[in-house]
Coordinates of C-alpha atoms in Angstrom, one line a residue:
X10 CA 77.6 107.7 76.3
X11 CA 75.5 105.8 73.7
X12 CA 72.5 103.7 75.0
X13 CA 72.9 101.4 72.1
X14 CA 75.9 98.9 71.7
X15 CA 78.1 99.6 68.6
X16 CA 78.3 97.0 65.9
X17 CA 81.5 95.8 66.9
X18 CA 80.4 95.4 70.6
X19 CA 77.4 93.4 69.3
X20 CA 79.9 91.2 67.4
X21 CA 81.7 90.3 70.3
X22 CA 78.5 89.3 72.4
X23 CA 77.5 87.3 69.3
X24 CA 81.1 85.7 69.0
X25 CA 81.5 84.9 72.8
X26 CA 78.1 83.1 72.9
X27 CA 79.2 81.1 69.7
X28 CA 82.6 80.1 71.1
X29 CA 81.5 79.4 74.6
X30 CA 78.3 77.8 73.8
X31 CA 79.5 74.2 73.9
X32 CA 80.8 74.9 77.2
X33 CA 77.4 75.1 79.0
X34 CA 76.1 75.2 82.5
X35 CA 76.1 71.5 82.8
X36 CA 79.6 70.9 81.6
X37 CA 80.6 73.7 83.9
X38 CA 79.1 72.4 86.9
X39 CA 80.4 68.8 86.1
X40 CA 83.6 70.1 86.0
X41 CA 83.4 72.2 89.2
X42 CA 81.9 69.3 91.2
X43 CA 84.8 67.2 90.3
X44 CA 87.4 69.7 91.2
X45 CA 88.3 70.0 87.7
X46 CA 89.2 73.2 85.8
X47 CA 87.6 74.8 82.8
X48 CA 90.9 75.4 80.6
X49 CA 89.2 74.5 77.5
X50 CA 86.7 77.5 77.7
X51 CA 89.4 79.7 79.1
X52 CA 91.5 78.8 76.0
X53 CA 88.8 79.1 73.4
X54 CA 87.9 82.8 74.5
X55 CA 91.5 83.5 74.8
X56 CA 92.6 82.4 71.3
X57 CA 89.7 84.5 70.0
X58 CA 91.2 87.4 71.6
X59 CA 88.6 88.2 74.0
X60 CA 90.3 87.6 77.6
X61 CA 92.6 90.6 76.9
X62 CA 90.4 92.8 74.9
X63 CA 90.7 95.6 77.3
X64 CA 94.5 95.4 77.3
X65 CA 96.9 97.6 75.0
X66 CA 97.4 96.6 71.3
X67 CA 101.1 96.7 71.4
X68 CA 101.0 94.0 73.9
X69 CA 98.7 91.5 72.1
X70 CA 95.5 93.0 73.6
X71 CA 92.3 94.1 72.0
X72 CA 92.8 97.8 72.6
X73 CA 89.5 98.6 73.8
X74 CA 88.1 98.9 77.2
X75 CA 86.5 97.4 80.4
X76 CA 83.1 98.1 78.5
X77 CA 84.1 95.4 76.0
X78 CA 85.5 93.0 78.7
X79 CA 82.4 93.4 80.8
X80 CA 80.3 92.0 77.5
X81 CA 82.6 89.1 77.6
X82 CA 82.2 88.2 81.1
X83 CA 78.3 89.0 81.0
X84 CA 78.0 86.5 78.2
X85 CA 80.0 83.9 79.7
X86 CA 77.8 84.0 82.8
X87 CA 74.7 84.2 80.7
X88 CA 75.5 80.6 79.3
X89 CA 75.8 79.6 82.9
X90 CA 79.7 79.3 82.8
X91 CA 80.8 82.5 85.0
X92 CA 84.5 82.8 85.2
X93 CA 86.0 84.5 88.4
X94 CA 89.3 84.7 86.7
X95 CA 88.0 87.1 84.1
X96 CA 87.6 89.6 87.0
X97 CA 90.8 89.1 88.5
X98 CA 93.3 88.4 86.0
X99 CA 92.4 90.9 83.0
X100 CA 90.4 93.3 84.9
X101 CA 92.3 93.9 88.0
X102 CA 95.9 92.9 87.3
X103 CA 95.9 93.7 83.6
X104 CA 94.5 97.2 84.1
X105 CA 96.9 98.1 86.8
X106 CA 100.1 96.6 85.2
X107 CA 99.1 98.5 81.9
X108 CA 98.8 101.8 83.8
X109 CA 101.8 101.6 86.4
X110 CA 104.0 98.7 85.1
X111 CA 107.5 99.3 84.0
X112 CA 108.4 98.8 80.3
X113 CA 110.0 95.4 81.6
X114 CA 107.0 94.4 83.6
X115 CA 104.7 95.3 80.7
X116 CA 106.8 93.0 78.2
X117 CA 106.8 90.3 80.7
X118 CA 103.4 90.2 81.6
X119 CA 100.7 91.9 79.5
X120 CA 101.2 89.6 76.4
X121 CA 100.4 86.5 78.3
X122 CA 97.7 88.1 80.2
X123 CA 96.1 89.3 76.9
X124 CA 96.2 85.9 75.4
X125 CA 95.2 84.1 78.7
X126 CA 98.5 82.0 78.5
X127 CA 99.1 83.8 81.9
X128 CA 96.8 84.2 84.9
X129 CA 97.3 86.5 87.6
X130 CA 95.7 86.3 91.0
X131 CA 95.1 89.4 93.5
X132 CA 95.8 89.4 97.2
X133 CA 94.7 92.2 99.3
X134 CA 92.2 90.7 102.0
X135 CA 93.5 89.8 105.3
X136 CA 91.8 87.9 108.2
X137 CA 92.4 91.0 110.7
X138 CA 92.0 93.9 107.9
X139 CA 88.8 92.7 106.1
X140 CA 87.3 96.0 104.1
X141 CA 90.0 98.1 105.9
X142 CA 93.1 98.2 103.8
X143 CA 94.8 100.7 106.2
X144 CA 95.0 97.9 108.7
X145 CA 96.8 95.5 106.3
X146 CA 99.8 93.8 108.2
X147 CA 101.4 91.8 105.3
X148 CA 104.8 93.7 105.0
X149 CA 107.5 94.0 102.8
X150 CA 110.8 95.4 104.0
X151 CA 114.0 96.2 101.9
X152 CA 117.0 94.1 102.2
X153 CA 119.8 95.4 100.0
X154 CA 118.6 95.2 96.7
X155 CA 115.7 92.8 97.6
X156 CA 112.5 93.0 99.1
X157 CA 111.3 90.6 101.9
X158 CA 107.8 89.8 102.2
X159 CA 105.9 88.4 105.1
X160 CA 102.4 87.7 106.2
X161 CA 99.3 86.1 105.3
X162 CA 96.4 87.0 102.9
X163 CA 93.1 85.0 102.5
X164 CA 90.1 84.5 100.1
X165 CA 92.5 84.7 97.2
X166 CA 90.9 83.3 93.8
X167 CA 92.5 80.8 91.7
X168 CA 95.9 81.0 93.1
X169 CA 96.4 77.3 92.1
X170 CA 96.0 78.1 88.4
X171 CA 98.0 81.4 88.5
X172 CA 101.3 82.2 87.3
X173 CA 101.9 85.1 89.6
X174 CA 99.7 86.9 92.4
X175 CA 99.6 90.8 92.7
X176 CA 99.9 91.5 96.2
X177 CA 99.2 94.6 98.3
X178 CA 101.6 95.0 101.2
X179 CA 102.6 97.5 103.7
X180 CA 106.0 99.1 103.2
X181 CA 105.8 101.8 105.7
X182 CA 103.7 103.5 108.0
X183 CA 102.2 107.4 108.2
X184 CA 103.0 108.5 111.7
X185 CA 100.6 111.2 111.6
X186 CA 97.6 109.2 110.9
X187 CA 98.8 105.8 112.1
X188 CA 98.0 104.2 108.6
X189 CA 99.9 101.7 106.5
X190 CA 101.3 103.0 103.2
X191 CA 100.9 100.4 100.7
X192 CA 102.8 99.2 97.9
X193 CA 102.2 96.6 95.0
X194 CA 104.3 93.5 94.3
X195 CA 104.1 90.8 91.7
X196 CA 105.1 87.4 93.2
X197 CA 105.6 84.4 91.1
X198 CA 103.5 81.5 92.4
X199 CA 106.6 79.2 92.1
X200 CA 108.5 81.3 94.8
X201 CA 109.5 79.0 97.6
X202 CA 108.6 81.7 100.3
X203 CA 104.7 81.2 99.2
X204 CA 102.7 78.7 100.3
X205 CA 98.8 78.2 100.3
X206 CA 95.8 76.3 101.8
X207 CA 92.4 75.9 100.3
X208 CA 89.5 77.6 102.1
X209 CA 86.6 75.3 101.6
X210 CA 83.5 77.0 100.5
X211 CA 80.1 76.1 99.4
X212 CA 80.1 77.5 95.8
X213 CA 80.0 75.5 92.7
X214 CA 82.9 76.9 90.7
X215 CA 86.2 76.0 89.4
X216 CA 88.1 78.6 90.9
X217 CA 89.2 77.8 94.5
X218 CA 89.9 80.1 97.5
X219 CA 93.0 80.2 99.3
X220 CA 95.0 81.3 102.4
X221 CA 98.4 82.4 101.1
X222 CA 101.5 82.7 103.5
X223 CA 104.4 84.8 102.8
X224 CA 107.6 83.4 104.9
X225 CA 110.6 85.5 104.4
X226 CA 109.6 85.4 100.6
X227 CA 112.5 87.2 98.6
X228 CA 111.6 89.2 95.6
X229 CA 114.0 91.5 93.2
X230 CA 113.6 95.3 92.9
X231 CA 111.8 94.4 89.5
X232 CA 108.7 92.8 91.5
X233 CA 107.7 96.3 92.8
X234 CA 104.9 97.5 90.8
X235 CA 104.7 101.5 90.3
X236 CA 105.9 103.6 93.3
X237 CA 106.8 102.7 96.7
X238 CA 104.2 103.5 99.2
X239 CA 101.6 104.8 96.8
X240 CA 100.0 101.4 96.2
X241 CA 96.7 102.4 97.6
X242 CA 96.1 105.1 94.8
X243 CA 97.3 102.7 92.3
X244 CA 95.3 99.6 93.1
X245 CA 91.8 101.8 92.9
X246 CA 92.8 101.9 89.2
X247 CA 91.9 98.2 89.2
X248 CA 89.2 98.2 91.9
X249 CA 86.6 99.7 89.5
X250 CA 87.2 97.6 86.9
X251 CA 86.7 94.6 89.5
X252 CA 83.3 96.0 90.6
X253 CA 82.3 96.6 87.0
X254 CA 83.2 92.9 86.2
X255 CA 81.6 91.7 89.1
X256 CA 78.4 93.3 88.1
X257 CA 78.6 92.3 84.6
X258 CA 78.9 88.6 85.8
X259 CA 76.1 89.1 88.3
X260 CA 73.9 90.4 85.3
X261 CA 74.8 87.4 83.3
X262 CA 73.9 85.1 86.0
X263 CA 70.6 87.1 86.3
X264 CA 69.8 86.6 82.6
X265 CA 70.8 82.9 82.9
X266 CA 68.4 82.5 85.6
X267 CA 65.4 84.3 84.0
X268 CA 65.9 82.4 80.5
X269 CA 65.4 79.4 82.5
X270 CA 62.6 80.5 84.7
X271 CA 60.6 82.1 81.6
X272 CA 61.2 78.8 79.5
X273 CA 59.7 76.8 82.1
X274 CA 56.9 79.0 82.7
X275 CA 56.0 78.8 79.1
X276 CA 56.1 75.0 78.9
X277 CA 55.3 73.9 82.2
X278 CA 51.2 73.4 82.2
X279 CA 49.4 71.9 85.2
X280 CA 45.7 73.2 85.2
X281 CA 43.7 72.6 81.9
X282 CA 46.6 72.7 79.5
X283 CA 47.3 76.3 80.2
X284 CA 51.0 77.4 80.7
X285 CA 51.7 78.4 84.4
X286 CA 53.3 81.8 82.9
X287 CA 50.1 82.8 82.0
X288 CA 49.2 83.3 85.5
X289 CA 50.4 86.7 86.9
X290 CA 51.4 85.0 90.2
X291 CA 54.2 83.5 88.1
X292 CA 54.7 86.1 85.3
X293 CA 55.0 89.2 87.4
X294 CA 57.7 88.1 89.7
X295 CA 59.8 87.1 86.6
X296 CA 58.7 90.5 84.9
X297 CA 60.1 92.4 87.9
X298 CA 63.2 90.6 88.2
X299 CA 64.0 91.1 84.6
X300 CA 63.4 94.9 85.0
X301 CA 66.0 95.0 87.7
X302 CA 68.5 93.1 86.0
X303 CA 68.1 95.4 82.9
X304 CA 68.4 98.5 85.2
X305 CA 71.6 97.2 86.7
X306 CA 72.9 96.3 83.1
X307 CA 72.6 99.9 82.2
X308 CA 74.6 101.3 85.3
X309 CA 77.3 98.8 84.6
X310 CA 77.4 99.9 81.2
X311 CA 77.6 103.6 82.5
X312 CA 80.3 102.8 85.0
X313 CA 82.4 100.9 82.2
X314 CA 81.9 103.9 80.0
X315 CA 83.0 106.6 82.4
X316 CA 86.1 104.4 83.5
X317 CA 87.1 103.9 79.7
X318 CA 86.7 107.6 79.2
X319 CA 88.9 108.6 82.3
X320 CA 86.0 110.2 84.2
X321 CA 85.3 109.7 87.8
X322 CA 83.8 106.0 87.9
X323 CA 83.6 105.3 91.7
X324 CA 80.0 106.0 92.3
X325 CA 78.7 104.2 89.2
X326 CA 81.1 101.3 89.7
X327 CA 79.7 100.8 93.3
X328 CA 76.3 101.2 92.5
X329 CA 76.5 99.0 89.4
X330 CA 77.9 96.2 91.6
X331 CA 75.3 96.8 94.3
X332 CA 72.5 96.7 92.0
X333 CA 73.5 93.7 89.9
X334 CA 74.4 91.3 92.8
X335 CA 70.9 92.1 94.4
X336 CA 69.3 91.6 90.9
X337 CA 71.0 88.3 90.3
X338 CA 70.0 86.8 93.6
X339 CA 66.3 88.1 93.0
X340 CA 66.2 86.5 89.5
X341 CA 67.7 83.4 90.6
X342 CA 65.4 83.2 93.4
X343 CA 62.4 83.7 91.5
X344 CA 63.4 81.4 88.9
X345 CA 63.8 78.6 91.4
X346 CA 60.2 79.7 92.7
X347 CA 58.8 79.2 89.2
X348 CA 60.2 75.7 88.8
X349 CA 58.6 74.6 92.2
X350 CA 60.3 71.6 93.6
X351 CA 62.1 71.3 90.3
X352 CA 64.0 74.5 91.2
X353 CA 66.2 72.5 93.8
X354 CA 66.8 69.6 91.3
X355 CA 70.3 69.2 90.1
X356 CA 69.1 68.5 86.6
X357 CA 67.3 72.0 86.1
X358 CA 70.8 73.7 86.7
X359 CA 69.4 76.6 88.9
X360 CA 70.1 76.1 92.7
X361 CA 73.8 75.2 91.8
X362 CA 74.3 78.8 90.7
X363 CA 73.4 80.2 94.1
X364 CA 76.7 80.3 95.8
X365 CA 78.3 82.1 93.1
X366 CA 75.6 84.5 92.8
X367 CA 75.6 85.0 96.7
X368 CA 79.2 85.7 96.7
X369 CA 79.0 88.6 94.4
X370 CA 76.8 90.4 97.2
X371 CA 79.8 90.0 99.6
X372 CA 82.8 90.4 97.2
X373 CA 84.7 92.1 96.0
X374 CA 83.3 94.7 98.2
X375 CA 80.4 94.3 100.6
X376 CA 77.0 96.1 100.2
X377 CA 77.5 97.5 103.4
X378 CA 80.7 99.5 102.2
X379 CA 79.0 100.5 98.8
X380 CA 76.2 102.1 101.0
X381 CA 78.9 104.0 103.1
X382 CA 80.7 105.0 99.9
X383 CA 77.4 106.4 98.5
X384 CA 76.2 108.0 101.6
X385 CA 79.7 109.7 102.3
X386 CA 80.6 110.6 98.6
X387 CA 77.3 110.9 96.9
X388 CA 75.2 112.4 99.5
X389 CA 77.9 114.3 101.6
X390 CA 77.0 112.5 104.7
X391 CA 79.3 112.2 107.6
X392 CA 81.9 109.2 107.4
X393 CA 80.6 106.4 109.4
X394 CA 83.8 104.2 109.8

């Protein structure tokens, strides 16, 4: 693993910034507050080939990896326009379909996912299961040559703008352990058995959150992705990219906050013409937050490199997600504090980023579950749950 980005990776970073530049934080927030989408930004980066930079070349992708997709997500967030669907569509769904999909499924979905013309949402969380996927109750049963899906999922992002949802469902039970055996299904969002309601949340973002209801939803055999009853193993192929992209987005938010905080500290003078950034009470908190963001970026890069090189990436991906989420909140808090009362003013564009940054401390995996993972798998401590 190189600590320095390649020339190609630097070019991706520069190109994304140039393309996304016109779609700045003020534009993004205005759209989000009005309940509008940011299709222009999505289309611009998709046409440039960056949405599917991690997907196979034979399906129109860039043939690169999660490391490059993380660069795209980080730069968008650093400009103040983080896109949650970058985490969900190409990172989770695209990765899983590319690895486990049939030839027909790859032909059907990957080209559109690569260009961004197709978006796919992801549905795993349930009200009564939370982080315990073994308690998933949404069930799929065979009915002749079809599958029939019943159940409920919630906190599913961007379903109203998605063409399909990758759904994790129970297909049988393990009698010895009492745990559910899971399978993956690709469910088109226009299926009449699918309905949804919005979950109101205090997050300024274009992507909405939904509760999904599956009511005798019929699917053909071709909707099953990968092997029946082996979905838990398969979905983990997409969960590490989810954690890495979440970390990259947090890193971008941290950079965005620090850029604004440092700029204000350089320009603001209230005592004898000296910029407030000359005072250690202002400069040290910002400097410390910068160090924490840079440390998180380094772990994110390590996690992405491990994943792309088929090395065990679970520990690094979880640590990166944990560290980046904490660093982003710290950076945002200190940038707001640097601004004083202006930190809460809409025109300074900091407080409206708080909800998105705070969500990334909870999802896609809570910090408590990350600590459980590290305690058990890294330190060899007894399992606590």
